[in-house]
């Protein structure tokens, strides 16, 4: 998650840049003393970031994940296979990655979480990766970044384009609104380009390149992506100027200490999943899509009706349009992504699709919003079950975490099993 408070324009000032360059050259290796110290506290400091677990939980409500079917692999239904540490280490060393992937107890803990307790989630992520990874790889390659960064959306959002964190970070790459705007993403009432797979990936690539220019170390850039450059800078100063993630490990927030190990573990699991009997689910997302330009206000329902394509499928391919409305004008056009066949069909039938007037489209939006407002008066009592989080409950009822907290007088996001929550629909 990108922390907007810790990411300020001071990041790019010449004074700050001079300070970082003046430090010793970064090292990605873990020296023996640091490793020994790291392993001594591993059990007492292990803390899985709440945003990580919430993102995986939210995947349950993602449209295509809900409509997935079991994979056809032969290993379906088999249990995880355990391996000695030497195998994990050898496999990580064998990855053709630019970013170093060291193995230690923290990485092993996260790998075990993936391949044992979160198997069902990982199988859904593997299914979604067939659609999203080619998008990430093309853009990362174009921008000259390591392709292993395609794993960041796995740990940030579990490849759920509509994932929203408790702090308000959104989309595949979990940008805060202010940081998203800083990198050219539109965030307003109708459009949230943090959820656009293509535009948000370009923004993330630019952000990561900026972080690497500062730290000259990919692990530190990854840590800064999670907690903000300001926090990493303080950790560097408090460590006496050490310039590696493991060197400043104990001076970072507890959740950020786990972030790089999660990144390493994700690279391992998404590569060696077959060795752990994980079977990707079959997700019916179209692998081949095309885009059409929309230069007038257009509602998804009109496109759905004329093309005979599910409105839910249109929303999944175009998650950046918050209310199912494309606010195109003659002065500014927007992109609508459709399965290739339907994109061609759109061009053939666009006169019929555009026959609806702008005022009619606006009336549809207003009518939909009025219905939504009326639903708020309906109250539901939700009883918290084991394993549920406030974020997951909010996703289930399509409301915000902040609303649930306000309706129930909660000061924090902590909830307990059996607790009754009022939900207004």
CSV table of C-alpha atoms in Angstrom, one decimal:
chain,number,residue,atom,x,y,z
A,1,UNK,CA,0.0,0.0,0.0
A,2,UNK,CA,1.3,3.4,-0.9
A,3,UNK,CA,1.2,5.9,2.0
A,4,UNK,CA,0.2,9.3,0.7
A,5,UNK,CA,1.3,11.1,3.9
A,6,UNK,CA,4.8,9.8,3.6
A,7,UNK,CA,5.2,10.4,-0.1
A,8,UNK,CA,5.8,14.1,-0.6
A,9,UNK,CA,7.4,16.2,-3.2
A,10,UNK,CA,10.4,16.5,-1.0
A,11,UNK,CA,11.3,13.0,-2.2
A,12,UNK,CA,12.6,14.5,-5.4
A,13,UNK,CA,14.6,17.5,-4.0
A,14,UNK,CA,18.2,17.7,-4.7
A,15,UNK,CA,19.1,17.8,-1.0
A,16,UNK,CA,17.5,14.4,-0.4
A,17,UNK,CA,19.0,12.9,-3.5
A,18,UNK,CA,22.4,14.1,-2.5
A,19,UNK,CA,22.0,12.5,1.0
A,20,UNK,CA,21.2,9.1,-0.5
A,21,UNK,CA,24.0,9.2,-3.1
A,22,UNK,CA,26.5,10.0,-0.4
A,23,UNK,CA,25.8,6.7,1.4
A,24,UNK,CA,27.8,3.6,0.8
A,25,UNK,CA,27.0,1.4,-2.2
A,26,UNK,CA,23.9,-0.8,-1.6
A,27,UNK,CA,24.3,-4.5,-1.0
A,28,UNK,CA,21.6,-7.0,-1.6
A,29,UNK,CA,23.3,-9.8,0.2
A,30,UNK,CA,22.6,-10.7,3.8
A,31,UNK,CA,25.8,-10.8,5.8
A,32,UNK,CA,26.3,-13.4,8.4
A,33,UNK,CA,25.8,-11.1,11.4
A,34,UNK,CA,22.7,-9.5,10.0
A,35,UNK,CA,21.3,-13.0,9.1
A,36,UNK,CA,21.9,-14.3,12.6
A,37,UNK,CA,20.3,-11.3,14.2
A,38,UNK,CA,17.4,-11.5,11.7
A,39,UNK,CA,16.7,-15.2,12.5
A,40,UNK,CA,16.8,-14.6,16.3
A,41,UNK,CA,13.8,-12.3,16.2
A,42,UNK,CA,11.9,-14.0,13.3
A,43,UNK,CA,9.2,-15.6,15.4
A,44,UNK,CA,8.6,-12.6,17.7
A,45,UNK,CA,8.3,-10.1,14.9
A,46,UNK,CA,6.3,-12.0,12.3
A,47,UNK,CA,3.3,-10.0,11.3
A,48,UNK,CA,1.3,-10.5,8.1
A,49,UNK,CA,0.2,-7.1,6.8
A,50,UNK,CA,-3.6,-6.7,7.2
A,51,UNK,CA,-3.8,-5.2,3.7
A,52,UNK,CA,-2.3,-8.5,2.3
A,53,UNK,CA,-4.9,-10.7,4.0
A,54,UNK,CA,-7.7,-8.4,3.3
A,55,UNK,CA,-6.9,-8.3,-0.4
A,56,UNK,CA,-6.9,-12.1,-0.6
A,57,UNK,CA,-10.3,-12.2,1.3
A,58,UNK,CA,-11.7,-9.6,-1.1
A,59,UNK,CA,-11.0,-11.9,-4.1
A,60,UNK,CA,-14.0,-14.0,-3.0
A,61,UNK,CA,-16.3,-11.2,-4.3
A,62,UNK,CA,-14.5,-10.6,-7.6
A,63,UNK,CA,-16.9,-11.4,-10.4
A,64,UNK,CA,-14.8,-13.8,-12.4
A,65,UNK,CA,-13.4,-15.5,-9.3
A,66,UNK,CA,-17.0,-16.2,-8.3
A,67,UNK,CA,-17.7,-17.8,-11.6
A,68,UNK,CA,-14.5,-19.8,-11.8
A,69,UNK,CA,-14.5,-23.6,-12.1
A,70,UNK,CA,-12.0,-26.2,-10.8
A,71,UNK,CA,-8.9,-26.7,-13.0
A,72,UNK,CA,-8.4,-29.9,-15.0
A,73,UNK,CA,-4.9,-30.6,-13.7
A,74,UNK,CA,-4.1,-34.1,-12.6
A,75,UNK,CA,-2.9,-32.9,-9.2
A,76,UNK,CA,-6.2,-31.4,-8.3
A,77,UNK,CA,-7.3,-32.2,-4.7
A,78,UNK,CA,-3.8,-33.4,-3.6
A,79,UNK,CA,-2.2,-32.0,-0.5
A,80,UNK,CA,0.9,-29.8,-0.3
A,81,UNK,CA,4.3,-31.4,-0.6
A,82,UNK,CA,6.9,-30.3,2.0
A,83,UNK,CA,10.5,-29.8,1.0
A,84,UNK,CA,13.7,-29.2,2.9
A,85,UNK,CA,15.1,-25.7,3.1
A,86,UNK,CA,17.8,-26.6,0.7
A,87,UNK,CA,15.3,-27.1,-2.1
A,88,UNK,CA,13.6,-23.8,-1.5
A,89,UNK,CA,17.0,-22.0,-1.5
A,90,UNK,CA,18.0,-23.8,-4.7
A,91,UNK,CA,14.8,-23.0,-6.5
A,92,UNK,CA,14.9,-19.3,-5.6
A,93,UNK,CA,18.5,-19.1,-6.7
A,94,UNK,CA,17.5,-20.7,-10.0
A,95,UNK,CA,14.9,-18.1,-10.9
A,96,UNK,CA,16.0,-16.0,-13.8
A,97,UNK,CA,15.3,-12.8,-11.9
A,98,UNK,CA,17.2,-9.5,-11.8
A,99,UNK,CA,16.0,-8.9,-8.2
A,100,UNK,CA,17.8,-11.1,-5.7
A,101,UNK,CA,15.6,-13.7,-4.0
A,102,UNK,CA,17.3,-14.8,-0.7
A,103,UNK,CA,15.8,-17.6,1.4
A,104,UNK,CA,15.3,-17.3,5.1
A,105,UNK,CA,12.8,-18.2,7.8
A,106,UNK,CA,10.6,-15.2,7.1
A,107,UNK,CA,10.3,-16.2,3.4
A,108,UNK,CA,9.6,-19.8,4.3
A,109,UNK,CA,6.8,-18.7,6.7
A,110,UNK,CA,5.1,-16.8,3.8
A,111,UNK,CA,5.6,-19.7,1.3
A,112,UNK,CA,3.9,-22.0,3.8
A,113,UNK,CA,1.0,-19.6,4.2
A,114,UNK,CA,0.5,-19.6,0.4
A,115,UNK,CA,0.8,-23.3,-0.2
A,116,UNK,CA,-1.0,-24.6,2.9
A,117,UNK,CA,-3.5,-22.2,4.4
A,118,UNK,CA,-4.3,-20.1,1.4
A,119,UNK,CA,-4.4,-22.7,-1.3
A,120,UNK,CA,-7.8,-21.9,-2.7
A,121,UNK,CA,-6.9,-18.2,-3.0
A,122,UNK,CA,-3.6,-19.0,-4.7
A,123,UNK,CA,-5.4,-21.2,-7.2
A,124,UNK,CA,-7.8,-18.3,-8.1
A,125,UNK,CA,-4.8,-15.9,-8.4
A,126,UNK,CA,-3.1,-18.4,-10.7
A,127,UNK,CA,-6.2,-18.4,-12.9
A,128,UNK,CA,-6.5,-14.6,-13.0
A,129,UNK,CA,-2.7,-14.3,-13.8
A,130,UNK,CA,-3.3,-15.8,-17.3
A,131,UNK,CA,-5.2,-12.5,-18.1
A,132,UNK,CA,-3.3,-9.9,-16.1
A,133,UNK,CA,0.4,-11.1,-16.3
A,134,UNK,CA,0.7,-10.5,-20.0
A,135,UNK,CA,-0.5,-6.9,-19.5
A,136,UNK,CA,2.0,-6.4,-16.7
A,137,UNK,CA,4.9,-8.0,-18.5
A,138,UNK,CA,4.4,-5.9,-21.7
A,139,UNK,CA,4.5,-2.6,-19.7
A,140,UNK,CA,7.3,-3.6,-17.4
A,141,UNK,CA,9.4,-4.7,-20.3
A,142,UNK,CA,8.6,-1.5,-22.2
A,143,UNK,CA,9.8,0.6,-19.2
A,144,UNK,CA,12.9,-1.5,-18.6
A,145,UNK,CA,11.8,-2.9,-15.2
A,146,UNK,CA,12.4,-6.4,-13.9
A,147,UNK,CA,9.5,-8.6,-14.9
A,148,UNK,CA,9.3,-10.1,-11.4
A,149,UNK,CA,7.5,-6.9,-10.4
A,150,UNK,CA,4.4,-8.4,-11.9
A,151,UNK,CA,4.1,-10.1,-8.5
A,152,UNK,CA,3.4,-6.8,-6.7
A,153,UNK,CA,-0.3,-6.8,-7.6
A,154,UNK,CA,-0.5,-10.4,-6.4
A,155,UNK,CA,0.5,-9.3,-2.9
A,156,UNK,CA,-1.2,-5.8,-3.1
A,157,UNK,CA,-4.6,-6.7,-4.4
A,158,UNK,CA,-4.6,-10.5,-5.1
A,159,UNK,CA,-5.3,-9.4,-8.7
A,160,UNK,CA,-8.6,-7.9,-7.8
A,161,UNK,CA,-9.0,-4.6,-9.7
A,162,UNK,CA,-11.7,-3.4,-7.3
A,163,UNK,CA,-9.8,-4.1,-4.1
A,164,UNK,CA,-9.9,-1.1,-1.7
A,165,UNK,CA,-7.7,-1.2,1.5
A,166,UNK,CA,-8.8,0.1,4.9
A,167,UNK,CA,-6.6,3.2,4.3
A,168,UNK,CA,-8.3,3.9,0.9
A,169,UNK,CA,-5.6,2.5,-1.4
A,170,UNK,CA,-7.3,1.1,-4.5
A,171,UNK,CA,-6.8,-1.0,-7.6
A,172,UNK,CA,-4.4,-3.7,-8.7
A,173,UNK,CA,-1.4,-1.7,-7.5
A,174,UNK,CA,-3.1,-0.2,-4.5
A,175,UNK,CA,-2.4,3.5,-5.1
A,176,UNK,CA,-3.6,6.1,-2.7
A,177,UNK,CA,-5.8,8.7,-4.5
A,178,UNK,CA,-3.2,11.5,-4.2
A,179,UNK,CA,-0.3,9.3,-5.4
A,180,UNK,CA,-2.4,8.0,-8.2
A,181,UNK,CA,-3.1,11.6,-9.4
A,182,UNK,CA,0.6,12.4,-9.0
A,183,UNK,CA,1.3,9.7,-11.6
A,184,UNK,CA,-1.4,10.8,-14.0
A,185,UNK,CA,-4.3,8.6,-12.9
A,186,UNK,CA,-7.8,10.2,-12.8
A,187,UNK,CA,-9.7,9.7,-9.6
A,188,UNK,CA,-13.2,11.4,-9.4
A,189,UNK,CA,-16.8,10.5,-8.9
A,190,UNK,CA,-17.2,8.6,-12.2
A,191,UNK,CA,-13.7,7.5,-13.1
A,192,UNK,CA,-11.0,5.8,-11.0
A,193,UNK,CA,-8.1,4.9,-13.1
A,194,UNK,CA,-6.3,3.2,-10.2
A,195,UNK,CA,-8.6,0.2,-11.2
A,196,UNK,CA,-7.5,0.4,-14.9
A,197,UNK,CA,-5.1,-2.5,-15.4
A,198,UNK,CA,-3.2,-0.8,-18.2
A,199,UNK,CA,-3.0,2.8,-16.9
A,200,UNK,CA,-2.3,1.8,-13.3
A,201,UNK,CA,0.5,-0.5,-14.4
A,202,UNK,CA,2.2,2.4,-16.3
A,203,UNK,CA,1.8,4.6,-13.2
A,204,UNK,CA,3.3,1.8,-11.0
A,205,UNK,CA,6.2,1.4,-13.4
A,206,UNK,CA,7.0,5.1,-13.3
A,207,UNK,CA,6.8,5.1,-9.5
A,208,UNK,CA,9.1,2.1,-9.1
A,209,UNK,CA,11.6,3.7,-11.5
A,210,UNK,CA,11.6,6.8,-9.4
A,211,UNK,CA,12.1,4.8,-6.2
A,212,UNK,CA,15.0,2.9,-7.8
A,213,UNK,CA,16.7,6.2,-8.9
A,214,UNK,CA,16.7,7.2,-5.3
A,215,UNK,CA,17.8,4.0,-3.6
A,216,UNK,CA,19.7,2.1,-6.3
A,217,UNK,CA,18.4,-1.0,-4.6
A,218,UNK,CA,15.3,-3.0,-5.6
A,219,UNK,CA,14.6,-4.3,-2.1
A,220,UNK,CA,14.6,-0.8,-0.7
A,221,UNK,CA,12.4,0.4,-3.6
A,222,UNK,CA,9.9,-2.4,-2.8
A,223,UNK,CA,9.9,-1.5,0.9
A,224,UNK,CA,9.4,2.2,0.0
A,225,UNK,CA,6.5,1.1,-2.2
A,226,UNK,CA,4.8,-0.3,0.9
A,227,UNK,CA,5.5,2.2,3.6
A,228,UNK,CA,6.6,5.3,1.7
A,229,UNK,CA,10.1,6.8,1.0
A,230,UNK,CA,10.0,8.9,4.1
A,231,UNK,CA,9.8,5.9,6.4
A,232,UNK,CA,12.6,4.1,4.5
A,233,UNK,CA,14.8,7.3,4.8
A,234,UNK,CA,14.3,7.4,8.6
A,235,UNK,CA,15.2,3.7,8.8
A,236,UNK,CA,18.4,4.3,6.8
A,237,UNK,CA,19.4,7.2,9.1
A,238,UNK,CA,18.6,5.2,12.3
A,239,UNK,CA,20.6,2.2,11.1
A,240,UNK,CA,23.7,4.4,10.7
A,241,UNK,CA,23.4,4.7,6.9
A,242,UNK,CA,23.0,1.0,5.9
A,243,UNK,CA,21.7,0.7,2.4
A,244,UNK,CA,20.1,-2.8,2.2
A,245,UNK,CA,16.7,-4.0,3.3
A,246,UNK,CA,18.1,-6.5,5.7
A,247,UNK,CA,20.4,-3.9,7.1
A,248,UNK,CA,17.6,-1.5,8.0
A,249,UNK,CA,15.1,-4.3,8.7
A,250,UNK,CA,14.7,-3.7,12.5
A,251,UNK,CA,14.1,0.1,11.9
A,252,UNK,CA,11.2,-0.5,9.5
A,253,UNK,CA,7.5,-0.8,10.5
A,254,UNK,CA,6.6,-4.4,11.4
A,255,UNK,CA,4.3,-4.8,8.4
A,256,UNK,CA,7.0,-3.6,6.0
A,257,UNK,CA,9.5,-6.1,7.4
A,258,UNK,CA,7.3,-8.8,6.0
A,259,UNK,CA,6.7,-7.1,2.6
A,260,UNK,CA,9.9,-8.0,0.9
A,261,UNK,CA,9.7,-11.7,2.1
A,262,UNK,CA,6.1,-11.8,0.8
A,263,UNK,CA,7.4,-10.5,-2.6
A,264,UNK,CA,10.0,-13.2,-2.6
A,265,UNK,CA,7.5,-15.9,-1.6
A,266,UNK,CA,5.0,-14.8,-4.3
A,267,UNK,CA,7.7,-15.2,-6.9
A,268,UNK,CA,8.5,-18.7,-5.6
A,269,UNK,CA,4.9,-19.9,-5.4
A,270,UNK,CA,3.7,-18.5,-8.8
A,271,UNK,CA,6.7,-20.3,-10.4
A,272,UNK,CA,6.8,-23.6,-8.5
A,273,UNK,CA,3.0,-24.0,-7.7
A,274,UNK,CA,2.9,-27.4,-9.5
A,275,UNK,CA,5.5,-28.8,-7.2
A,276,UNK,CA,3.1,-28.0,-4.3
A,277,UNK,CA,0.1,-29.6,-6.1
A,278,UNK,CA,-1.6,-26.3,-6.7
A,279,UNK,CA,-4.1,-26.3,-9.6
A,280,UNK,CA,-5.0,-23.0,-11.3
A,281,UNK,CA,-8.8,-22.6,-11.5
A,282,UNK,CA,-10.3,-22.0,-14.9
A,283,UNK,CA,-11.5,-18.4,-15.1
A,284,UNK,CA,-13.5,-17.4,-18.2
A,285,UNK,CA,-11.9,-14.0,-18.7
A,286,UNK,CA,-11.4,-13.2,-22.4
A,287,UNK,CA,-7.7,-13.5,-23.2
A,288,UNK,CA,-8.1,-11.4,-26.3
A,289,UNK,CA,-9.7,-8.0,-26.0
A,290,UNK,CA,-9.8,-4.8,-28.0
A,291,UNK,CA,-10.7,-1.2,-27.3
A,292,UNK,CA,-13.1,1.3,-28.8
A,293,UNK,CA,-13.1,5.1,-28.3
A,294,UNK,CA,-16.1,6.6,-26.7
A,295,UNK,CA,-16.6,10.3,-27.4
A,296,UNK,CA,-20.0,10.8,-25.7
A,297,UNK,CA,-21.6,9.9,-22.4
A,298,UNK,CA,-22.5,6.2,-22.5
A,299,UNK,CA,-24.0,3.8,-19.9
A,300,UNK,CA,-22.9,0.2,-19.6
A,301,UNK,CA,-26.6,-0.9,-19.7
A,302,UNK,CA,-27.0,0.4,-23.2
A,303,UNK,CA,-23.9,-1.4,-24.4
A,304,UNK,CA,-25.0,-4.5,-22.7
A,305,UNK,CA,-28.4,-4.4,-24.2
A,306,UNK,CA,-27.3,-3.8,-27.8
A,307,UNK,CA,-24.3,-6.2,-27.8
A,308,UNK,CA,-26.1,-8.8,-25.7
A,309,UNK,CA,-23.1,-8.9,-23.4
A,310,UNK,CA,-23.4,-9.2,-19.6
A,311,UNK,CA,-23.1,-5.8,-17.9
A,312,UNK,CA,-21.0,-7.6,-15.2
A,313,UNK,CA,-18.5,-8.7,-17.8
A,314,UNK,CA,-18.3,-5.1,-19.1
A,315,UNK,CA,-17.6,-3.9,-15.6
A,316,UNK,CA,-14.9,-6.4,-15.0
A,317,UNK,CA,-13.1,-5.4,-18.2
A,318,UNK,CA,-13.6,-1.7,-17.4
A,319,UNK,CA,-13.4,-1.4,-13.6
A,320,UNK,CA,-12.2,2.2,-13.8
A,321,UNK,CA,-15.8,3.4,-14.5
A,322,UNK,CA,-17.2,3.6,-11.0
A,323,UNK,CA,-20.9,4.0,-11.8
A,324,UNK,CA,-21.1,2.1,-15.1
A,325,UNK,CA,-20.9,5.4,-17.0
A,326,UNK,CA,-18.3,6.4,-19.6
A,327,UNK,CA,-18.2,10.2,-19.4
A,328,UNK,CA,-17.0,10.7,-23.0
A,329,UNK,CA,-17.3,14.1,-24.8
A,330,UNK,CA,-16.3,15.5,-28.2
A,331,UNK,CA,-13.5,17.2,-26.3
A,332,UNK,CA,-12.3,14.1,-24.5
A,333,UNK,CA,-12.8,10.5,-25.4
A,334,UNK,CA,-12.5,7.5,-23.2
A,335,UNK,CA,-11.6,3.9,-23.8
A,336,UNK,CA,-14.0,0.9,-23.5
A,337,UNK,CA,-12.4,-2.5,-23.5
A,338,UNK,CA,-14.4,-5.4,-24.8
A,339,UNK,CA,-13.7,-9.0,-25.9
A,340,UNK,CA,-12.4,-8.8,-29.5
A,341,UNK,CA,-15.5,-10.2,-31.1
A,342,UNK,CA,-17.7,-7.7,-29.2
A,343,UNK,CA,-15.4,-4.8,-30.1
A,344,UNK,CA,-16.0,-5.5,-33.8
A,345,UNK,CA,-19.7,-5.8,-33.1
A,346,UNK,CA,-19.7,-2.5,-31.3
A,347,UNK,CA,-18.2,-0.8,-34.4
A,348,UNK,CA,-21.0,-2.3,-36.5
A,349,UNK,CA,-23.8,-1.3,-34.2
A,350,UNK,CA,-22.4,2.0,-32.7
A,351,UNK,CA,-25.1,4.1,-34.4
A,352,UNK,CA,-27.7,2.1,-32.4
A,353,UNK,CA,-25.7,2.2,-29.3
A,354,UNK,CA,-25.2,6.0,-29.6
A,355,UNK,CA,-28.8,6.6,-30.4
A,356,UNK,CA,-29.4,7.3,-26.7
A,357,UNK,CA,-29.0,11.0,-26.0
A,358,UNK,CA,-26.7,12.4,-23.3
A,359,UNK,CA,-29.7,13.5,-21.3
A,360,UNK,CA,-31.2,10.0,-21.4
A,361,UNK,CA,-27.9,8.6,-20.2
A,362,UNK,CA,-27.7,11.1,-17.4
A,363,UNK,CA,-31.3,10.3,-16.4
A,364,UNK,CA,-30.3,6.6,-16.2
A,365,UNK,CA,-27.5,7.5,-13.9
A,366,UNK,CA,-29.7,9.7,-11.7
A,367,UNK,CA,-32.3,7.0,-11.5
A,368,UNK,CA,-29.8,4.4,-10.5
A,369,UNK,CA,-28.3,6.7,-7.8
A,370,UNK,CA,-31.8,7.4,-6.4
A,371,UNK,CA,-32.5,3.7,-6.1
A,372,UNK,CA,-29.1,3.2,-4.4
A,373,UNK,CA,-30.0,6.0,-1.9
A,374,UNK,CA,-33.4,4.4,-1.1
A,375,UNK,CA,-31.6,1.1,-0.4
A,376,UNK,CA,-29.6,2.8,2.4
A,377,UNK,CA,-32.7,2.8,4.6
A,378,UNK,CA,-32.7,-1.0,4.6
A,379,UNK,CA,-30.8,-2.2,7.7
A,380,UNK,CA,-29.1,-5.6,7.9
A,381,UNK,CA,-27.6,-7.2,11.0
A,382,UNK,CA,-24.5,-9.1,10.2
A,383,UNK,CA,-23.0,-11.5,12.7
A,384,UNK,CA,-19.2,-11.8,12.4
A,385,UNK,CA,-17.9,-15.3,11.6
A,386,UNK,CA,-14.5,-16.7,12.2
A,387,UNK,CA,-11.9,-15.4,9.7
A,388,UNK,CA,-13.9,-12.4,8.6
A,389,UNK,CA,-12.5,-8.9,8.4
A,390,UNK,CA,-14.2,-5.6,8.3
A,391,UNK,CA,-12.8,-5.1,4.8
A,392,UNK,CA,-14.2,-8.4,3.6
A,393,UNK,CA,-17.6,-7.6,5.1
A,394,UNK,CA,-17.6,-4.2,3.4
A,395,UNK,CA,-16.8,-5.9,0.0
A,396,UNK,CA,-19.6,-8.4,0.6
A,397,UNK,CA,-22.3,-5.7,1.1
A,398,UNK,CA,-20.8,-3.2,-1.4
A,399,UNK,CA,-20.3,-0.5,1.3
A,400,UNK,CA,-17.2,1.2,2.6
A,401,UNK,CA,-15.3,0.2,5.8
A,402,UNK,CA,-15.6,3.8,7.0
A,403,UNK,CA,-19.4,3.5,6.7
A,404,UNK,CA,-19.6,0.3,8.8
A,405,UNK,CA,-17.4,1.9,11.4
A,406,UNK,CA,-19.7,5.0,11.5
A,407,UNK,CA,-22.9,3.0,11.6
A,408,UNK,CA,-21.6,0.9,14.5
A,409,UNK,CA,-19.6,3.4,16.4
A,410,UNK,CA,-16.3,1.6,15.9
A,411,UNK,CA,-13.0,3.4,16.5
A,412,UNK,CA,-10.8,0.7,14.9
A,413,UNK,CA,-11.2,-2.0,12.3
A,414,UNK,CA,-10.9,-4.8,14.9
A,415,UNK,CA,-14.0,-7.0,15.2
A,416,UNK,CA,-14.6,-10.2,17.1
A,417,UNK,CA,-16.4,-13.5,16.3
A,418,UNK,CA,-20.1,-13.3,17.2
A,419,UNK,CA,-20.2,-9.5,17.1
A,420,UNK,CA,-23.3,-8.0,15.5
A,421,UNK,CA,-22.8,-5.2,12.9
A,422,UNK,CA,-25.5,-3.0,11.5
A,423,UNK,CA,-25.3,-2.7,7.7
A,424,UNK,CA,-27.4,-0.1,5.8
A,425,UNK,CA,-28.3,-1.0,2.3
